[in-house]
Amino acid sequence: MDLTLQQLRGFSAVAEELHFGRAAARLNLTQPPLTRQIQGLERSLGVSLFDRTGRGVRLTAAGEVFLEHCRRVLALLEVAPDATRRAADGQTGTLRIAFTAIGAYAVLADFLAMVRKRTPGVSVELTELVSPDQLQALADLEIDIGLVRPPIPDGFESLLVHSEDLVLAVPADHPLAVGSGLVGAGPVSLADVTDDYIGYSPEGSRYLHDICAAMIGMNRYAVSQLASQVPTMLALVRAGLGCALIPRSIVAMGVQGVRYRELDAADAHSVTLHACWSPDSPNPALQRLAESLRQTPQLDA
Amino acid sequence: MDLTLQQLRGFSAVAEELHFGRAAARLNLTQPPLTRQIQGLERSLGVSLFDRTGRGVRLTAAGEVFLEHCRRVLALLEVAPDATRRAADGQTGTLRIAFTAIGAYAVLADFLAMVRKRTPGVSVELTELVSPDQLQALADLEIDIGLVRPPIPDGFESLLVHSEDLVLAVPADHPLAVGSGLVGAGPVSLADVTDDYIGYSPEGSRYLHDICAAMIGMNRYAVSQLASQVPTMLALVRAGLGCALIPRSIVAMGVQGVRYRELDAADAHSVTLHACWSPDSPNPALQRLAESLRQTPQLDA
DNA sequence: ATCGACCGATACCGAGGGCGCATGGATTTG
DNA sequence: CAAATCCATGCGCCCTCGGTATCGGTCGAT
């Protein structure tokens, strides 16, 4: 025979009232079943919990100890349902968010602030992954939200998080590296660029690869090197292996030995970053955030 | 409808096995009632704890949270019976021990060491009380053990803890204060003492009062002052109001301005200190100690 | 000392709940 | 497409638990 919650509640009531009748009334019960509960409890434990002194009862030392345990158990049981319901509502829990190295510089801080504001009480776990890996992880339910570049495959919901144009990165000793500041004087036309380009890898960064290829023309693109990580590309630019088209937010990295120029309006092209998630994720915290975003998709809301 | 321990155990088993059949087998149950337990639990909480994916089950986020609470509750419930039984056996608990100011100097440390050795795991609370108050507190169940001087009233068990003889305390400038050290050269006879005596109060220290009165003779005793606390008596001796008969262990207090002399074998008298307790105390820790003392009453055993 | 009030323990009975057995429905596998 | 696997459901039985009535003991008042 093992313990029952009814026994614990009954014992706790009797221990507090020191009176079977009043305790029974508090439990919406009559006295006899309560007596039997306590008797059964004492039989299970092999211990007397009360001294029956004819007139009222008194806790034994063992009863005092058991009462302590009782209170702890009942207190835990008191909060467990609410905690569970909050978890089911997404009011508590964890959001696993992945981001790209590029995205981290421009938008991660603002995005996390928005998440905290919309889902307070939810904690965040961060992972850095390239876009294709993020989509795979989303499908495998290993992450909840990815900060990815297009295209967004079917079956995912997404939100435009950031849009910026591309700028031309050139070595600091390049003829186009003129003007004050990191971004030099005035826009340049791509037609004026005679150097090789550092291209994006069509596997790791298909989106930027395709856009740049379209902007420059396949014949002149990627003749020098292919890289998928922006820091790598900047290192190649700095080494004089060519120039590159880089999202503007990367300028803030302040990499030594690299200067930038804006592009003509005719050549300018913007690239976007999207928060992406699976609409049928089992994570209630994600569901809650998604619902909030569906109602007010503004990032600063 | 509220939670049941069976539901918690059932949920915990299913959450660990992720399989109703195996979980049911582990619980010595068939699968249908287990399914109903989980259903009832989910209905009580208003929350889905498992995703039934046709092939096996998976915990929801709410299920993860509830499982944490479950484990804590079940772990508490696991240890509660043992802890309670240990308390009932007196292997844990508290002994409330009272002592007199006099007794504290000579024997309290050794006595507490003996208690710790015989009842490890039991904590001790200390109170200083004069002997009559100790006996009252014992009767009122406010303390468990008193370190008192005789007589021990009927209805109490006791153990001789300490025995020592009385020495004569005289002012430092007294004719009898000769010899090196706190206790001067050789024994003296009470017949050689012509001074007044500081006497013990017959209310606060009846035992010492009676013994001293018998030693000296009522006519010469207590003509100067009455005191019940030994430190007070030593202060009076130092002030030159008389001499006093003091338990030898008090010499170790090293009170300034007081010297001591041993008494003739004919006059010597020993006083005792006893640990005293009520044999029908409800404190199992005391019962355990008492049983241990009944078997081996030696203090150093 | 005796009666009455109070309190916990016990006996008995009836209703509800939980278990097992048998089976259904859904999904996956060969 | 058939078999296997797994969870859900319907049903009948038994056990358990709660309520009523009563007993036994202690304490307090007269």
Coordinates of C-alpha atoms in Angstrom, one line a residue, chain A residues 4-287:
Chain A
T4 CA -2.3 8.9 -1.5
L5 CA -2.7 12.6 -2.0
Q6 CA -6.0 12.4 -0.1
Q7 CA -4.1 11.0 2.8
L8 CA -1.6 13.9 2.6
R9 CA -4.3 16.5 2.4
G10 CA -6.1 14.9 5.2
F11 CA -3.1 14.7 7.4
S12 CA -2.1 18.2 6.6
A13 CA -5.6 19.4 7.6
V14 CA -5.6 17.4 10.9
A15 CA -2.1 18.6 11.7
E16 CA -3.2 22.2 11.3
E17 CA -6.5 21.9 13.1
L18 CA -5.4 19.3 15.7
H19 CA -9.0 18.2 15.5
F20 CA -10.5 15.6 13.3
G21 CA -14.0 17.1 13.1
R22 CA -12.9 20.5 12.1
A23 CA -10.3 19.1 9.6
A24 CA -13.0 17.0 8.1
A25 CA -15.3 20.0 7.7
R26 CA -12.5 21.9 6.0
L27 CA -12.1 19.1 3.6
N28 CA -15.9 18.9 2.9
L29 CA -15.9 15.4 4.5
T30 CA -17.3 13.7 7.6
Q31 CA -15.0 12.6 10.4
P32 CA -15.0 8.8 10.0
P33 CA -13.3 8.6 6.5
L34 CA -10.8 11.1 7.7
T35 CA -9.9 9.0 10.7
R36 CA -9.5 6.0 8.3
Q37 CA -7.3 8.1 6.0
I38 CA -4.9 8.9 8.9
Q39 CA -5.0 5.4 10.1
G40 CA -4.1 4.1 6.7
L41 CA -1.3 6.6 6.4
E42 CA 0.1 5.6 9.8
R43 CA -0.1 2.0 8.8
S44 CA 1.7 2.7 5.5
L45 CA 4.5 4.5 7.3
G46 CA 4.6 2.1 10.2
V47 CA 4.6 5.2 12.5
S48 CA 2.3 7.1 14.7
L49 CA 1.8 10.6 13.5
F50 CA -0.6 11.8 16.2
D51 CA -0.8 11.2 19.9
R52 CA -4.5 10.6 20.6
T53 CA -4.9 11.9 24.1
G54 CA -8.6 11.4 24.4
R55 CA -9.1 15.2 24.3
G56 CA -7.9 16.4 20.9
V57 CA -4.7 15.2 19.3
R58 CA -1.1 16.2 19.2
L59 CA 1.6 15.8 16.6
T60 CA 4.4 13.3 17.3
A61 CA 7.9 14.2 16.4
A62 CA 7.5 11.9 13.4
G63 CA 4.3 13.8 12.5
E64 CA 6.2 17.1 12.6
V65 CA 8.7 15.8 10.1
F66 CA 6.1 14.2 7.9
L67 CA 4.2 17.5 7.9
E68 CA 7.1 19.3 6.6
H69 CA 7.4 16.9 3.7
C70 CA 3.6 17.1 3.2
R71 CA 3.6 20.9 2.9
R72 CA 6.4 20.8 0.4
V73 CA 4.6 18.2 -1.8
L74 CA 1.3 20.0 -1.6
A75 CA 2.9 23.4 -2.3
L76 CA 4.6 21.9 -5.4
L77 CA 1.3 20.3 -6.5
E78 CA -0.4 23.7 -6.0
V79 CA 1.8 25.5 -8.5
A80 CA 2.3 22.7 -11.0
P81 CA -0.9 23.0 -13.0
D82 CA -0.5 26.8 -13.5
A83 CA 3.1 26.4 -14.5
T84 CA 2.1 23.7 -16.9
R85 CA -0.8 25.8 -18.4
R86 CA 1.6 28.7 -18.8
A87 CA 4.0 26.5 -20.6
A88 CA 1.2 25.3 -22.9
D89 CA 0.2 28.9 -23.6
G90 CA 3.7 29.8 -24.5
Q91 CA 4.0 32.3 -21.6
T92 CA 7.0 30.4 -20.5
G93 CA 9.5 28.2 -22.3
T94 CA 12.4 28.5 -24.7
L95 CA 12.8 29.9 -28.2
R96 CA 15.7 28.5 -30.1
I97 CA 16.8 31.1 -32.6
A98 CA 19.4 30.7 -35.3
F99 CA 21.1 33.5 -37.1
T100 CA 23.7 34.0 -39.8
A101 CA 27.0 35.7 -39.2
I102 CA 25.9 38.5 -41.5
G103 CA 22.5 38.9 -39.9
A104 CA 24.0 39.1 -36.4
Y105 CA 25.6 42.4 -37.1
A106 CA 22.6 44.3 -38.3
V107 CA 19.5 43.0 -36.7
L108 CA 20.0 40.3 -34.1
A109 CA 19.9 42.8 -31.1
D110 CA 16.8 44.5 -32.3
F111 CA 15.1 41.2 -33.2
L112 CA 15.8 39.8 -29.7
A113 CA 14.5 42.9 -28.1
M114 CA 11.3 42.5 -30.1
V115 CA 11.0 38.9 -29.1
R116 CA 11.5 39.7 -25.4
K117 CA 8.9 42.4 -25.7
R118 CA 6.3 40.2 -27.3
T119 CA 7.0 37.0 -25.3
P120 CA 8.2 38.1 -21.8
G121 CA 9.0 35.1 -19.6
V122 CA 10.3 33.1 -22.6
S123 CA 14.1 32.4 -22.6
V124 CA 16.1 32.4 -25.8
E125 CA 18.8 30.0 -27.0
L126 CA 21.0 31.2 -29.8
T127 CA 22.9 29.3 -32.5
E128 CA 24.8 30.5 -35.5
L129 CA 24.1 28.6 -38.7
V130 CA 24.2 29.4 -42.4
S131 CA 20.8 29.8 -44.1
P132 CA 20.5 26.3 -45.6
D133 CA 21.4 24.6 -42.3
Q134 CA 18.9 26.8 -40.6
L135 CA 16.1 25.6 -42.8
Q136 CA 17.1 22.1 -42.2
A137 CA 17.2 22.6 -38.5
L138 CA 13.7 24.2 -38.7
A139 CA 12.4 21.2 -40.5
D140 CA 14.0 18.9 -37.9
L141 CA 12.4 20.9 -35.1
E142 CA 15.9 21.6 -33.7
I143 CA 15.4 25.4 -33.8
D144 CA 12.2 27.5 -33.6
I145 CA 13.2 30.6 -35.6
G146 CA 15.8 31.1 -38.2
L147 CA 17.0 34.5 -39.5
V148 CA 17.6 33.6 -43.1
R149 CA 17.9 35.1 -46.5
P150 CA 15.4 34.3 -49.2
P151 CA 14.1 32.2 -50.7
I152 CA 11.7 30.9 -48.0
P153 CA 10.6 27.4 -48.9
D154 CA 7.0 26.5 -48.9
G155 CA 5.5 25.5 -45.6
F156 CA 7.2 28.1 -43.5
E157 CA 5.9 31.4 -42.2
S158 CA 8.2 34.4 -42.3
L159 CA 8.5 38.1 -41.5
L160 CA 10.7 40.6 -43.2
V161 CA 13.2 41.7 -40.6
H162 CA 15.7 43.8 -42.4
S163 CA 16.3 45.2 -45.9
E164 CA 19.5 47.0 -47.0
D165 CA 21.3 47.7 -50.2
L166 CA 24.6 46.3 -51.4
V167 CA 27.7 48.4 -51.5
L168 CA 30.9 47.9 -53.3
A169 CA 33.9 46.9 -51.2
V170 CA 37.3 47.7 -52.5
P171 CA 40.9 47.5 -51.1
A172 CA 42.0 50.7 -49.3
D173 CA 44.6 51.3 -52.0
H174 CA 42.2 50.9 -54.9
P175 CA 41.6 53.8 -57.3
L176 CA 37.9 53.8 -56.3
A177 CA 38.8 54.2 -52.6
V178 CA 38.4 58.0 -52.6
G179 CA 36.5 60.4 -50.4
S180 CA 36.4 60.7 -46.7
G181 CA 34.9 58.1 -44.4
L182 CA 34.5 54.4 -44.9
V183 CA 32.0 54.9 -47.6
G184 CA 33.7 57.1 -50.1
A185 CA 32.4 60.1 -52.1
G186 CA 29.2 59.6 -54.2
P187 CA 27.9 56.6 -56.0
V188 CA 29.8 54.6 -58.6
S189 CA 28.5 52.6 -61.5
L190 CA 29.3 48.9 -61.8
A191 CA 30.3 49.7 -65.3
D192 CA 33.3 51.6 -63.9
V193 CA 34.6 48.6 -62.0
T194 CA 37.1 46.7 -64.0
D195 CA 38.5 44.4 -61.3
D196 CA 37.6 40.9 -60.6
Y197 CA 34.8 40.2 -58.1
I198 CA 34.9 38.0 -55.1
G199 CA 31.7 35.9 -55.5
Y200 CA 29.4 34.3 -53.1
S201 CA 29.3 30.5 -53.0
P202 CA 26.1 29.3 -54.8
E203 CA 25.8 26.6 -52.2
G204 CA 26.3 28.4 -48.9
S205 CA 24.9 31.8 -50.0
R206 CA 22.7 31.1 -53.0
Y207 CA 20.6 34.2 -52.5
L208 CA 23.5 36.7 -52.5
H209 CA 25.1 34.7 -55.2
D210 CA 22.1 34.9 -57.5
I211 CA 21.6 38.6 -56.9
C212 CA 25.2 39.5 -57.5
A213 CA 25.3 37.3 -60.6
A214 CA 22.3 39.1 -62.0
M215 CA 23.7 42.5 -61.1
I216 CA 27.1 42.0 -62.6
G217 CA 26.5 39.4 -65.3
M218 CA 27.7 35.9 -65.1
N219 CA 30.6 36.4 -67.3
R220 CA 32.4 38.8 -65.1
Y221 CA 31.3 37.3 -61.8
A222 CA 33.2 35.0 -59.5
V223 CA 36.2 34.8 -61.7
S224 CA 38.5 35.3 -58.7
Q225 CA 37.3 33.5 -55.7
L226 CA 34.2 32.0 -54.1
A227 CA 33.4 32.5 -50.5
S228 CA 30.3 32.0 -48.4
Q229 CA 31.2 34.0 -45.3
V230 CA 31.3 37.7 -45.5
P231 CA 34.4 38.1 -43.2
T232 CA 36.3 35.8 -45.6
M233 CA 35.3 37.9 -48.5
L234 CA 36.5 41.1 -46.9
A235 CA 39.8 39.4 -46.1
L236 CA 40.1 38.5 -49.8
V237 CA 39.2 42.1 -50.8
R238 CA 41.8 43.5 -48.4
A239 CA 44.4 41.1 -49.9
G240 CA 43.7 42.8 -53.3
L241 CA 42.2 39.7 -55.0
G242 CA 39.3 41.8 -56.2
C243 CA 36.3 43.7 -55.0
A244 CA 32.9 42.5 -53.7
L245 CA 29.3 43.5 -53.2
I246 CA 28.5 43.5 -49.5
P247 CA 25.4 44.3 -47.5
R248 CA 25.7 47.8 -46.2
S249 CA 25.4 46.8 -42.5
I250 CA 28.7 45.0 -42.7
V251 CA 30.4 48.4 -43.1
A252 CA 29.9 48.9 -39.4
M253 CA 32.3 46.0 -38.8
G254 CA 35.1 48.4 -39.6
V255 CA 37.4 45.9 -41.2
Q256 CA 40.9 47.3 -41.7
G257 CA 42.1 47.9 -45.2
V258 CA 38.7 47.9 -46.9
R259 CA 36.8 50.9 -48.2
Y260 CA 33.3 51.0 -49.6
R261 CA 31.3 52.9 -52.3
E262 CA 27.6 53.2 -52.8
L263 CA 26.2 52.1 -56.2
D264 CA 24.3 54.1 -58.8
A265 CA 20.5 54.1 -58.5
A266 CA 20.4 52.1 -61.7
D267 CA 22.7 49.4 -60.2
A268 CA 21.5 49.5 -56.6
H269 CA 19.9 46.4 -55.3
S270 CA 18.6 45.6 -51.8
V271 CA 18.9 42.3 -50.0
T272 CA 16.6 41.1 -47.3
L273 CA 16.7 39.1 -44.1
H274 CA 13.6 37.2 -42.8
A275 CA 12.6 35.6 -39.6
C276 CA 11.4 32.2 -40.6
W277 CA 9.5 29.5 -38.6
S278 CA 7.4 26.4 -39.1
P279 CA 3.7 27.2 -38.6
D280 CA 3.1 23.7 -37.1
S281 CA 5.9 23.7 -34.6
P282 CA 4.9 22.1 -31.3
N283 CA 6.6 24.9 -29.3
P284 CA 3.8 27.0 -27.7
A285 CA 6.2 29.9 -27.1
L286 CA 6.7 30.0 -30.9
Q287 CA 3.0 29.8 -31.5

